[in-house]
mmCIF file of C-alpha atoms in Angstrom:
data_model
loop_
_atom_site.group_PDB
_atom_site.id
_atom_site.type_symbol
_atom_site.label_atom_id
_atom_site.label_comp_id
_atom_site.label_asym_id
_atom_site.label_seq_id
_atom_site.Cartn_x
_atom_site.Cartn_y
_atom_site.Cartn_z
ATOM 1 C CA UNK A 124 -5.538 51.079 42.986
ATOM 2 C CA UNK A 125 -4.109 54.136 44.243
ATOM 3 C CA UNK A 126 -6.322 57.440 43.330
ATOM 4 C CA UNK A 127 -4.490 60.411 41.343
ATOM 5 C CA UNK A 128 -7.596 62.313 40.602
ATOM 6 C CA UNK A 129 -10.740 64.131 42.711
ATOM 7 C CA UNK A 130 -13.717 65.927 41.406
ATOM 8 C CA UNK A 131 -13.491 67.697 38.296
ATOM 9 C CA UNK A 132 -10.542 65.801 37.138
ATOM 10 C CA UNK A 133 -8.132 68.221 39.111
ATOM 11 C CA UNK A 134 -4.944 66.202 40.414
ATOM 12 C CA UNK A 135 -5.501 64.946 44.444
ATOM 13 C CA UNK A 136 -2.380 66.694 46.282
ATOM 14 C CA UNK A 137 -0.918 64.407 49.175
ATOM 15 C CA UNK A 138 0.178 66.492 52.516
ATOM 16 C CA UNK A 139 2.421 63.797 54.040
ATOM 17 C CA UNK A 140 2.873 65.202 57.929
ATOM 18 C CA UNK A 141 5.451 63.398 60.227
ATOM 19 C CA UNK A 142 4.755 63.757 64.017
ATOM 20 C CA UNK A 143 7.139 63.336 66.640
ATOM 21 C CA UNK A 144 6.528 65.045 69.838
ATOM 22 C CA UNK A 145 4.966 68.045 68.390
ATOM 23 C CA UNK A 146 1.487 67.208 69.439
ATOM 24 C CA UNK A 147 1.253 71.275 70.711
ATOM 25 C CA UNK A 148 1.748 72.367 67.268
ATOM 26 C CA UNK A 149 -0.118 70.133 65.056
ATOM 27 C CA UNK A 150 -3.529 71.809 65.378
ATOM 28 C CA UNK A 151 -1.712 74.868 63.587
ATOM 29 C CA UNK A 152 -0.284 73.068 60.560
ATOM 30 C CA UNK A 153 -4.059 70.953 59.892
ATOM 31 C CA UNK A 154 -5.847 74.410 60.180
ATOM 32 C CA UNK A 155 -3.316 75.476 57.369
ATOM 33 C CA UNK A 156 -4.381 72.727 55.425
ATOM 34 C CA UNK A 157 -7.519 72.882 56.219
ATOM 35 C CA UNK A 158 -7.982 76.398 54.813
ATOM 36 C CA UNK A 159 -6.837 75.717 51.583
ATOM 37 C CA UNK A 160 -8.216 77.192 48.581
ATOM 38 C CA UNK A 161 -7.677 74.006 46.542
ATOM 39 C CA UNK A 162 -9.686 71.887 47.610
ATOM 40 C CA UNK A 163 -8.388 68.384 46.492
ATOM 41 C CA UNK A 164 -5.777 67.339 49.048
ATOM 42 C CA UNK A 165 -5.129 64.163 51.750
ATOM 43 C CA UNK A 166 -3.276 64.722 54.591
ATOM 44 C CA UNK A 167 -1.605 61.782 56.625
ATOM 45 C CA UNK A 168 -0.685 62.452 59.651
ATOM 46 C CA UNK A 169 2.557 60.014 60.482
ATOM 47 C CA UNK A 170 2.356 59.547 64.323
ATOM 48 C CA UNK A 171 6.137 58.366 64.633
ATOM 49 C CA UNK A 172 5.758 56.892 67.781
ATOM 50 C CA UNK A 173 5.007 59.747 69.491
ATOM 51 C CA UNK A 174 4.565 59.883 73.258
ATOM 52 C CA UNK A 175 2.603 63.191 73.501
ATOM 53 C CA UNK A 176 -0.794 63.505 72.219
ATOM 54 C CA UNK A 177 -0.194 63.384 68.386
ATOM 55 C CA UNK A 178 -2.559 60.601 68.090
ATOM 56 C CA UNK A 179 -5.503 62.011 69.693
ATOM 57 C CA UNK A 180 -5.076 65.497 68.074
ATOM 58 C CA UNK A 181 -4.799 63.735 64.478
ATOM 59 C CA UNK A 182 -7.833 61.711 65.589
ATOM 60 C CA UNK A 183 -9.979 64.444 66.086
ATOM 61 C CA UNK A 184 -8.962 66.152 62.907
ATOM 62 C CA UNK A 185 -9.714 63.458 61.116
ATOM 63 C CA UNK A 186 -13.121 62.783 62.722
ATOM 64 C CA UNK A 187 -13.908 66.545 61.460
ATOM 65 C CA UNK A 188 -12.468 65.794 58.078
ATOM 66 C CA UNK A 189 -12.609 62.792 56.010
ATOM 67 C CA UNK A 190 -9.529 63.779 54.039
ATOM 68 C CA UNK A 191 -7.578 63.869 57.400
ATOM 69 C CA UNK A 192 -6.009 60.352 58.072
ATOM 70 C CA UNK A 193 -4.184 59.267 60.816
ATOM 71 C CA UNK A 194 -1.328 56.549 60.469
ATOM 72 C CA UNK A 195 0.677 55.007 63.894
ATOM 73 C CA UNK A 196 4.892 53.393 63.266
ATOM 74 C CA UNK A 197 7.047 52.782 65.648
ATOM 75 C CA UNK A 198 9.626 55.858 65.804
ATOM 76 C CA UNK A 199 12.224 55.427 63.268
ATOM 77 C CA UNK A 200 12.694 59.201 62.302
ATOM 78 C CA UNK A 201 11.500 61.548 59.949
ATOM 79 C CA UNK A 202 12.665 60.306 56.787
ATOM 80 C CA UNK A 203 10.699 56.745 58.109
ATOM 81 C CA UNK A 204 7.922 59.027 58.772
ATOM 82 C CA UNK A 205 7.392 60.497 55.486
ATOM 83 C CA UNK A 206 8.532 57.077 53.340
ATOM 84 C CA UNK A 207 5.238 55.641 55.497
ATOM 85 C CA UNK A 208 3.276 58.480 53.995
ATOM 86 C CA UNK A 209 4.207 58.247 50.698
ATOM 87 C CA UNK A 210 3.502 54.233 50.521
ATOM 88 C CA UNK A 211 0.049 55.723 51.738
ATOM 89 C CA UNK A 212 -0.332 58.467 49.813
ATOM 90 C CA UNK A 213 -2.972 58.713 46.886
ATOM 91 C CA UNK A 214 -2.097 62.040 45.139
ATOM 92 C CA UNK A 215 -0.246 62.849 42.262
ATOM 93 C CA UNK A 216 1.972 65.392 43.846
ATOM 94 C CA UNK A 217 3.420 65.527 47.172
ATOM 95 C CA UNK A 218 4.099 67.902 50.025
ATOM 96 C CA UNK A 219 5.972 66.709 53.264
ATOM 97 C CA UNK A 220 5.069 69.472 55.919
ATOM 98 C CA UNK A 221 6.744 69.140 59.193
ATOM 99 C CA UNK A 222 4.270 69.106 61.874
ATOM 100 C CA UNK A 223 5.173 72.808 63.377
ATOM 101 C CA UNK A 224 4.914 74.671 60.282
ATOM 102 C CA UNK A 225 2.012 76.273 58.180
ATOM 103 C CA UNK A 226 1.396 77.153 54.983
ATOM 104 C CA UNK A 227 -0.882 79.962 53.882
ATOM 105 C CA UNK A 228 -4.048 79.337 51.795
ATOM 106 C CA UNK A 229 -3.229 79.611 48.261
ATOM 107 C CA UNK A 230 -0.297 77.125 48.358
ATOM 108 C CA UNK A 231 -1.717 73.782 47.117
ATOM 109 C CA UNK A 232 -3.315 76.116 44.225
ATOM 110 C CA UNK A 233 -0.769 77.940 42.807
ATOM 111 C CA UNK A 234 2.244 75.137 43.440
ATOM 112 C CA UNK A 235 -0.394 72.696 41.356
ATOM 113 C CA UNK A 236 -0.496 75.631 38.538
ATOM 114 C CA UNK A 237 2.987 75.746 38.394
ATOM 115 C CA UNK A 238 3.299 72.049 37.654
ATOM 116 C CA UNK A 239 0.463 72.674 34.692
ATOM 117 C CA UNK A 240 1.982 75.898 33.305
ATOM 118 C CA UNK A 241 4.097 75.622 29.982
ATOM 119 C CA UNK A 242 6.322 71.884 30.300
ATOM 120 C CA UNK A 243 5.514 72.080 33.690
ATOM 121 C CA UNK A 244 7.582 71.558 36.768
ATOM 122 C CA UNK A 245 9.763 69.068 38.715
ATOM 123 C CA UNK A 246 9.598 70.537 42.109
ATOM 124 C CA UNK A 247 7.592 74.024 42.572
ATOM 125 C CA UNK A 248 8.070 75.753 46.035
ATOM 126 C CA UNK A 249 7.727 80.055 46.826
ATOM 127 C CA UNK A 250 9.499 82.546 48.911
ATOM 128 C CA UNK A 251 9.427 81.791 52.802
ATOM 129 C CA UNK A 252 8.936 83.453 55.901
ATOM 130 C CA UNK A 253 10.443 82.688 59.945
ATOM 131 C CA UNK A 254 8.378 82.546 62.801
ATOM 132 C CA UNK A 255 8.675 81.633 66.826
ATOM 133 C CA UNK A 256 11.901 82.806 68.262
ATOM 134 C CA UNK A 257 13.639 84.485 64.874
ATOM 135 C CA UNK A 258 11.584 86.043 61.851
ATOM 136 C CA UNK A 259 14.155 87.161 59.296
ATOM 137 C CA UNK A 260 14.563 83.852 57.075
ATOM 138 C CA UNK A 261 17.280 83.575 54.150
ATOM 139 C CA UNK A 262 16.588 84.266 50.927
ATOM 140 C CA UNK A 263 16.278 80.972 49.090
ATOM 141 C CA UNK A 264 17.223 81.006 44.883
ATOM 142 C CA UNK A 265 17.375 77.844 42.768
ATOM 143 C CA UNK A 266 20.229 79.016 40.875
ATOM 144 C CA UNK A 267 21.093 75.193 39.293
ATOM 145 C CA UNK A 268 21.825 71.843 40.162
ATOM 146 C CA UNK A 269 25.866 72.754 40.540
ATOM 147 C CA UNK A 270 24.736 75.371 43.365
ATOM 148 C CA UNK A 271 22.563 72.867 44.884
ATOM 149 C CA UNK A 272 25.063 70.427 45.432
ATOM 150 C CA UNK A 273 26.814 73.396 47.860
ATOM 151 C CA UNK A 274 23.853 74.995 49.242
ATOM 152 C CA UNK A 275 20.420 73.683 49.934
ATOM 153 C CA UNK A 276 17.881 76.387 48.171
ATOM 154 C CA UNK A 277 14.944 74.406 48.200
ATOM 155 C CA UNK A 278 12.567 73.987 51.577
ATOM 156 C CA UNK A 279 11.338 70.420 52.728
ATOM 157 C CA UNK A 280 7.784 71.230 51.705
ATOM 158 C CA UNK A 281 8.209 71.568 48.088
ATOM 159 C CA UNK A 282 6.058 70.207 45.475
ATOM 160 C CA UNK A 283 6.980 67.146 43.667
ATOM 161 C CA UNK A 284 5.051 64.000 42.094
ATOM 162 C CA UNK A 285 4.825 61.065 44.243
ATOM 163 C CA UNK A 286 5.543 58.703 41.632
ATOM 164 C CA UNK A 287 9.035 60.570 41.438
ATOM 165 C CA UNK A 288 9.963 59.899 45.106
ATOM 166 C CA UNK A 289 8.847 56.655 44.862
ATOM 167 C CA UNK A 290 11.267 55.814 41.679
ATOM 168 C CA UNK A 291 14.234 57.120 43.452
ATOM 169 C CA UNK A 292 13.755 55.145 47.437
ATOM 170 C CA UNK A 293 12.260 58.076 48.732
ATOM 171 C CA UNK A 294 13.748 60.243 52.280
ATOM 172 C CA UNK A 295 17.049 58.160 53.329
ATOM 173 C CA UNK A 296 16.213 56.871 56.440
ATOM 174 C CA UNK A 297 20.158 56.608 57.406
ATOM 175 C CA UNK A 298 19.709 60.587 57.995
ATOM 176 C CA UNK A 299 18.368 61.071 61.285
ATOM 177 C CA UNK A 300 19.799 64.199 62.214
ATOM 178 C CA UNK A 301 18.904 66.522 59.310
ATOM 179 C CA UNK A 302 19.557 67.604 55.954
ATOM 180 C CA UNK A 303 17.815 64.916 54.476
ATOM 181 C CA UNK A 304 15.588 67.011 52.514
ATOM 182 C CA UNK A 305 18.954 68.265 51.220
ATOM 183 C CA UNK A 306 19.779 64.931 50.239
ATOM 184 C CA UNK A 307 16.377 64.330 48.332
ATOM 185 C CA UNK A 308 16.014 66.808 46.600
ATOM 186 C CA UNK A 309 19.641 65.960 45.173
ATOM 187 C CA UNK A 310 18.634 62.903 44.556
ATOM 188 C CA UNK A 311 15.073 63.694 43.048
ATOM 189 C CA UNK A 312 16.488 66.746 40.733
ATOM 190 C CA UNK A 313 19.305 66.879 38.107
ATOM 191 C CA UNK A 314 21.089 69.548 35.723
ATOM 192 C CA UNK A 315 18.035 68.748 33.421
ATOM 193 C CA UNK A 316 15.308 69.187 36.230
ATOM 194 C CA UNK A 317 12.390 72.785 36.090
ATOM 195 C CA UNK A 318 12.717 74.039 39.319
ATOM 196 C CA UNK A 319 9.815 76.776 39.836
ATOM 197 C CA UNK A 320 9.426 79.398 42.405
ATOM 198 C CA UNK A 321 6.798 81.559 43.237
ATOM 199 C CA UNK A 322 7.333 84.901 44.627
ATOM 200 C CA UNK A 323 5.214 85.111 47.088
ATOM 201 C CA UNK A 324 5.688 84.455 50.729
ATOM 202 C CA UNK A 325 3.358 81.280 51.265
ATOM 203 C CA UNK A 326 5.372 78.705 53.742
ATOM 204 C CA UNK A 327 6.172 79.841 57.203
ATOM 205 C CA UNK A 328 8.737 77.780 58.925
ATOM 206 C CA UNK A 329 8.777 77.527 62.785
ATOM 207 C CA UNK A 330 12.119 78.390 64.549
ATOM 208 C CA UNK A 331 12.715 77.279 68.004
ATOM 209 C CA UNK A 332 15.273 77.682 70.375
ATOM 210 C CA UNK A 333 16.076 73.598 70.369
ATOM 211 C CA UNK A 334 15.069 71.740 67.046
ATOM 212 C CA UNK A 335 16.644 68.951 65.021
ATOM 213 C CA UNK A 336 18.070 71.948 62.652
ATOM 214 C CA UNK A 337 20.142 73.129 65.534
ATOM 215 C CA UNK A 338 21.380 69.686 66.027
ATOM 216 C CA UNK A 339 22.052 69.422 62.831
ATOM 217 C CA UNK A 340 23.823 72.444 62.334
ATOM 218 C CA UNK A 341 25.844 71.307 65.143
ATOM 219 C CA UNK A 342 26.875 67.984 63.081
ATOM 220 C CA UNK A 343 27.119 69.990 59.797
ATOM 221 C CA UNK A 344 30.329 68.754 58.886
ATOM 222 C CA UNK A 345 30.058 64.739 60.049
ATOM 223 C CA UNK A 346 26.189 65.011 57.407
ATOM 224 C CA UNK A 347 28.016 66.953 54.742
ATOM 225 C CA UNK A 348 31.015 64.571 54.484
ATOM 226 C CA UNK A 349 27.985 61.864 54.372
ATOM 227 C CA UNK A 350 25.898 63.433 51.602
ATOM 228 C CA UNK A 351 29.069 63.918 49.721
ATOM 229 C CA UNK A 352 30.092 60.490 49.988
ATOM 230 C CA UNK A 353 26.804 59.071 48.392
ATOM 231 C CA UNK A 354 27.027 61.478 46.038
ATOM 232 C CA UNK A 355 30.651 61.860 44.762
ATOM 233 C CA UNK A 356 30.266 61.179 41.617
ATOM 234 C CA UNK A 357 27.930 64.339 40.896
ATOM 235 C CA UNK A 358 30.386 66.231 42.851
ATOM 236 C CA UNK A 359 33.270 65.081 40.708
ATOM 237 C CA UNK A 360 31.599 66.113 37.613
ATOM 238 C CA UNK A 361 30.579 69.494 38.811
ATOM 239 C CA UNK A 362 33.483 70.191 40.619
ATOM 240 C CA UNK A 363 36.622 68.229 39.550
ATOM 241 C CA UNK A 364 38.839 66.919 42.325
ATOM 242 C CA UNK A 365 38.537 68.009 45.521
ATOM 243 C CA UNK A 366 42.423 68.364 46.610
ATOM 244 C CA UNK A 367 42.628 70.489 43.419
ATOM 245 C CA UNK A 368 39.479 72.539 44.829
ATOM 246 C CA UNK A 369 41.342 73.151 47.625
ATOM 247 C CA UNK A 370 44.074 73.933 46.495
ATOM 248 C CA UNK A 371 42.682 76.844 44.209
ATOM 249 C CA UNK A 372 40.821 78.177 47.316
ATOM 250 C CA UNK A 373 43.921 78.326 49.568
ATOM 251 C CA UNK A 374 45.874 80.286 46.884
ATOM 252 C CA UNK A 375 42.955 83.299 45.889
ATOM 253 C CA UNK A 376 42.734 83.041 50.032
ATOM 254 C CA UNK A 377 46.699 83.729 50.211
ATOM 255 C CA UNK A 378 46.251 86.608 47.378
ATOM 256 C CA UNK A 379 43.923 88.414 49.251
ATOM 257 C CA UNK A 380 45.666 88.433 52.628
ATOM 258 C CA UNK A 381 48.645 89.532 50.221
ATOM 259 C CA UNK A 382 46.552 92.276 48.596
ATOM 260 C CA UNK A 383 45.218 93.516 51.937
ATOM 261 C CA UNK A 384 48.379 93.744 53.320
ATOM 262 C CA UNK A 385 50.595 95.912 50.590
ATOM 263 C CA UNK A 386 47.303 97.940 50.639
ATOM 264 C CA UNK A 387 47.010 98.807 54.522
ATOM 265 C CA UNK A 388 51.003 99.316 54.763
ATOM 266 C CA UNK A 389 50.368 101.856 51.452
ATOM 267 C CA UNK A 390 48.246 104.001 53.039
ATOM 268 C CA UNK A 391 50.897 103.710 56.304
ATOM 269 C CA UNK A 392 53.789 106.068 56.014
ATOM 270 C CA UNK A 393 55.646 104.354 59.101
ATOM 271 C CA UNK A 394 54.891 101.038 57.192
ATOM 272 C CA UNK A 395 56.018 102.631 53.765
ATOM 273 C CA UNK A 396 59.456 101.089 54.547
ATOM 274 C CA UNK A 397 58.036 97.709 55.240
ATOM 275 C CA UNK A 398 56.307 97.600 51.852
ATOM 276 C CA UNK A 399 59.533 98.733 50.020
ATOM 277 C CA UNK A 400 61.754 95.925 51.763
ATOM 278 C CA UNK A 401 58.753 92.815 51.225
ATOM 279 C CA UNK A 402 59.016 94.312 47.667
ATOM 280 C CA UNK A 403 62.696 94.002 47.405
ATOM 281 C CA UNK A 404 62.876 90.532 49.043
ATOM 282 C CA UNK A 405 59.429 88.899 48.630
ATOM 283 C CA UNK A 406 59.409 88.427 44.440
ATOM 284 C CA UNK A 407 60.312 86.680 41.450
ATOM 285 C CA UNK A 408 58.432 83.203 41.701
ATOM 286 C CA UNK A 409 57.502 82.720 45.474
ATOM 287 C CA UNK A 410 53.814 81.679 45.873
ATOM 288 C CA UNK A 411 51.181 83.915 47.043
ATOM 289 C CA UNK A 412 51.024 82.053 50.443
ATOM 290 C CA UNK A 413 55.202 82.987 50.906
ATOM 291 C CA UNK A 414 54.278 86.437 49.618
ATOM 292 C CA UNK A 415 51.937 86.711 52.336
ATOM 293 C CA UNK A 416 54.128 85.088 54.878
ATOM 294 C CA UNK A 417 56.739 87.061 54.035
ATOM 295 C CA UNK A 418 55.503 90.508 54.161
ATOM 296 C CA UNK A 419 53.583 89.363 56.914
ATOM 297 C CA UNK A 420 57.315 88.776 59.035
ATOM 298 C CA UNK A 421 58.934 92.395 57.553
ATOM 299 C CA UNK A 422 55.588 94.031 58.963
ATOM 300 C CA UNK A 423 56.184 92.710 62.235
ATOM 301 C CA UNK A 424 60.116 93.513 61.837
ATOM 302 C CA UNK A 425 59.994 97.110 61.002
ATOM 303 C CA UNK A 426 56.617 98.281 63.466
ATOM 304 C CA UNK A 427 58.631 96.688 66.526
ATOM 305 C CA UNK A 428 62.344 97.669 65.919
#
């Protein structure tokens, strides 16, 4: 039988940490767990076929610390990685740390409170802070499910109950390039879900100057097609048909270029007889977009005769 439970009855928290040729880094993220204040955690080290030295780093750890455990797969990616942790896992809750990040001492603690405070929570998670080659990160808000079927707001090494990942498949392993955490979390959450976050600044996510986010953002269109295709169905209900989406965009993008326009040739004597003909010819019921075009072409007309 799995354990959910330590000393004192306080829930055991799983840190499930995939390792792929980040040997140089991993000491950092086990001394962040290792400093925790809360002191009922696991953490699995997932050597995904590796060929640096992640094995013999995690080795030692876990030599140190009997709550350290090392676990060897052949490389199949990170969303492998962390599915093999969380069949190995023992904890009620669940945090996937990559192996180049940190977190600072109080995180197990207070994410674990926020799951016991009031009806609880469905994924808990706090402010976060850049470090390595950039240190200004983006503010993250949970503003709803709609928003977070747009815009990931939630980092990969949230807080959520194992036995939740589990009932949904876990990481897609398909996703090899990124985003997957994206992709769980939209699969793991819905308009119903508590999202909680802290205020505090208590996850600290490496940048480097070559990562699998910057391939990722590279391929941000081919993965966002692909998360939208698995989940179109969400997307249609939230956001009604795309071509129609569209659609609506192009034509408040058309009345803007309009407005800005009939406002620069307005403040534009020499243009003020631009604005006077586009009015004259460019009404009745053309669309924005042949508004625009149109006093786009008298513009043009009058500054160069």
């Amino acid at each position: 039988m799995k354990m959910e439970s330590k000393c004192g009855g306080k829930p055991l928290v799983s840190v499930i940490i995939p390792c792929y040729r980040q040997a140089e880094y991993l000491p950092e993220a086990l001394d962040s767990v290792m400093a925790q204040t809360y002191a009922e955690w696991e953490a699995i080290v997932v050597d995904d076929g590796s060929p640096d030295d992640t094995a013999g780093v995690a080795g030692r750890y876990a030599g140190a610390d009997g709550r350290i455990r090392l676990v060897r797969t052949e490389n199949g990616g990170v969303s492998a990685a962390r599915n093999v942790g969380l069949r190995e896992a023992r904890g009620l809750y669940v945090v996937a740390l990559d192996a180049d990040d940190r977190i600072a001492p109080q995180y197990l603690e207070r994410l674990v409170e926020a799951f016991g405070t009031g009806r609880g929570a469905d994924v808990a998670y706090c402010r976060w802070a850049f470090f390595g080659t950039a240190s200004r990160a983006p503010e993250l808000r949970y503003l709803g499910y709609g928003r977070l079927l747009v815009n990931n707001a939630i980092f990969s090494s949230a807080m959520y109950r194992r036995e939740d990942a589990l009932r949904i498949g876990g990481y897609d392993e398909q996703m090899r390039t990124g985003y997957e955490d994206w992709e769980f979390f939209l699969r793991l959450l819905n308009e119903r879900s508590r999202v909680v976050q802290l205020p505090e600044v208590m996850f600290f996510y490496r940048i480097k100057e070559v990562s699998r986010n910057t391939q990722a953002n590279e391929r941000e269109a081919e993965i966002n097609f692909y998360i939208y295709k698995k989940h179109i169905d969400k997307y249609r209900r939230h956001y009604g048909d795309p071509i129609a989406v569209y659609r609506d965009y192009a034509s408040r993008g058309a009345e803007r270029e309009f407005k800005a326009a009939k406002d620069s040739m307005k403040r534009s004597p020499g243009r003020a007889a631009a604005w006077l003909v586009a009015r004259r010819y460019v009404g009745g019921g053309a669309t924005p977009g042949r508004k625009a075009a149109l006093l786009l072409k008298f513009a043009w007309y009058w500054l160069l005769r």
